[in-house]
Amino acid sequence: MRLDETSEVRPAPGELLVEAVALGICGTDLDIISGKYGAAPPGEERLILGHESLGRVLEAPRGSGFATGDLVVGIVRRPDPVPCPACAAGEWDMCRNGLYTERGIKAQHGYGCERYALEPNFAVKVEPGLGPLGVLLEPTSVVAKAWDHIERIGARARSWKPRTLLVTGAGPVGLLAAMIGREKGLETHVLDQVDSGPKPRLVADLAATYHRDPRVIADLAADIVLECTGADSLVLRVIQYGGRDSIVCLAGLSSGGRTVNFDVGGFDRQAVLQNDVVFGSVNANRSHYEAAGAALAQADHAWLERLISRRVPLEHWREAFVRKPDDVKVVVDFSPEAP
Ligand code: BGC
């Protein structure tokens, strides 16, 4: 990982020229840095990181729907070139053939540079009222997609009226998932392992309940479980916990490669007899960025501000990639003055 000079970006006709304001760092970035995940653009050796963007439009072509000074977030995924039926329908988050690309992650340079080009079709306007909190739009979009699918699955039974939600993991994704759960009026529980730092308070301030004992997973038998850690032991517990008509959404990405004993027959028996659903959710399409914008607008902005536990100026960028005990969301600040 290094901070480097690149050639000045030249937007293609129709594209926006955007200057970076902030960049959120997440577990995916750390996986890319450690070589476990991600890919540089074809024929290149290095990848410009960054997929949680917030930028300001410097130049917008006439008729693009954007104007100089607009705050924007860049959508992460680009449709595959075939395109598959999902990508053809604007549902690149559901890409069928895996040939999609992702800025800052898979075969496309990211938003971690001072100026970048952005196609208007893949730019999302940030409400001026949200300002610097717009950097939370991308992680919120991932959660909004998970919620969208939970509700579509729930609608399989006309009588479905969920009451309880359990979120595993009080990182940014887990906290944003809990925030949306509260906005939906659900009794919300969050499980994490820490007993100090900002997370327990952030959960309490959502009027949700914080837990440290994983036995809560079975005891609570929540209607909805949103797994946001990707940790083996939790994934195993949530898929086996046995709520009735329950929906378990796996939204944390595991690194894989470890095996455990698993009672397949017992799992099958329970899932069949109880109509359980376990499903995975990744990425977000434009409708989810819009839903995320609405969810953030509704939220308590002072609470969202606390989610951003550290803002690291660009000149100290390396510190943003070192995890500290009280970190929730760490952001690299590109602009010396706040937007
Ligand atoms: C990003 C998603 C992306 C996923 C898999 C996540 O960190 O937020 O947009 O699809 O990684 O690459």
XYZ file of N, CA, C and O and ligand atoms in Angstrom, residues 26-29 37 51-52 76-77 100 102 105-106 138-139 141-142 253 282-284 289, ligand 1:
100
model
N -13.174 0.202 5.013
C -13.915 -0.922 5.604
C -13.095 -2.193 5.545
O -11.990 -2.217 5.007
N -13.664 -3.261 6.088
C -12.974 -4.551 6.155
C -12.559 -5.046 4.778
O -11.506 -5.683 4.633
N -13.358 -4.729 3.764
C -13.010 -5.164 2.399
C -11.674 -4.547 1.980
O -10.840 -5.213 1.356
N -11.451 -3.276 2.335
C -10.168 -2.634 1.985
C -9.011 -3.381 2.651
O -7.965 -3.597 2.047
N -8.278 -10.552 -1.392
C -9.485 -10.231 -2.154
C -9.153 -9.120 -3.128
O -8.168 -8.405 -2.970
N -13.924 2.523 -2.061
C -15.266 2.367 -2.645
C -16.333 3.108 -1.836
O -17.446 3.245 -2.283
N -15.981 3.595 -0.647
C -16.956 4.379 0.142
C -16.621 5.850 -0.058
O -15.853 6.439 0.693
N -20.628 1.677 -6.502
C -19.432 0.820 -6.513
C -19.396 -0.094 -7.737
O -18.399 -0.185 -8.439
N -20.508 -0.789 -7.976
C -20.464 -1.847 -8.989
C -20.837 -1.322 -10.378
O -21.651 -0.407 -10.503
N -19.152 -8.746 -13.366
C -19.278 -7.346 -12.946
C -17.900 -6.837 -12.496
O -17.002 -7.638 -12.192
N -16.036 -3.709 -9.846
C -16.349 -2.841 -8.700
C -15.230 -1.838 -8.519
O -14.059 -2.220 -8.457
N -12.346 -2.247 -5.894
C -12.354 -3.626 -5.400
C -11.982 -4.611 -6.518
O -11.020 -5.363 -6.391
N -12.722 -4.572 -7.596
C -12.570 -5.609 -8.617
C -12.410 -4.985 -10.002
O -13.380 -4.521 -10.597
N -22.635 4.732 1.065
C -22.343 3.418 0.455
C -22.563 2.282 1.445
O -23.310 1.342 1.137
N -21.966 2.320 2.667
C -22.274 1.208 3.585
C -23.767 1.105 3.899
O -24.299 0.016 4.055
N -26.119 1.759 1.807
C -26.789 1.167 0.635
C -26.730 -0.362 0.694
O -27.670 -1.047 0.304
N -25.616 -0.888 1.203
C -25.448 -2.339 1.320
C -26.490 -2.898 2.301
O -27.098 -3.945 2.086
N -18.840 -10.692 5.136
C -18.073 -11.548 4.215
C -16.966 -12.296 4.974
O -16.078 -11.676 5.536
N -25.286 -8.966 -0.948
C -24.085 -8.173 -1.221
C -24.438 -6.989 -2.108
O -25.412 -7.035 -2.860
N -23.665 -5.940 -1.957
C -23.721 -4.816 -2.882
C -25.090 -4.132 -2.895
O -25.928 -4.387 -2.029
N -25.300 -3.249 -3.856
C -26.510 -2.425 -3.880
C -26.692 -1.845 -5.272
O -25.709 -1.494 -5.927
N -29.263 2.841 -3.041
C -28.585 4.096 -2.649
C -29.644 5.145 -2.304
O -29.482 5.937 -1.387
C -18.785 -3.280 -0.708
C -19.756 -3.774 -1.738
C -19.119 -4.875 -2.551
C -18.612 -5.973 -1.623
C -17.998 -7.140 -2.356
C -18.259 -4.426 0.115
O -17.295 -3.959 1.007
O -19.403 -2.351 0.158
O -20.170 -2.710 -2.561
O -20.047 -5.406 -3.468
O -17.698 -5.424 -0.722
O -16.910 -6.809 -3.172
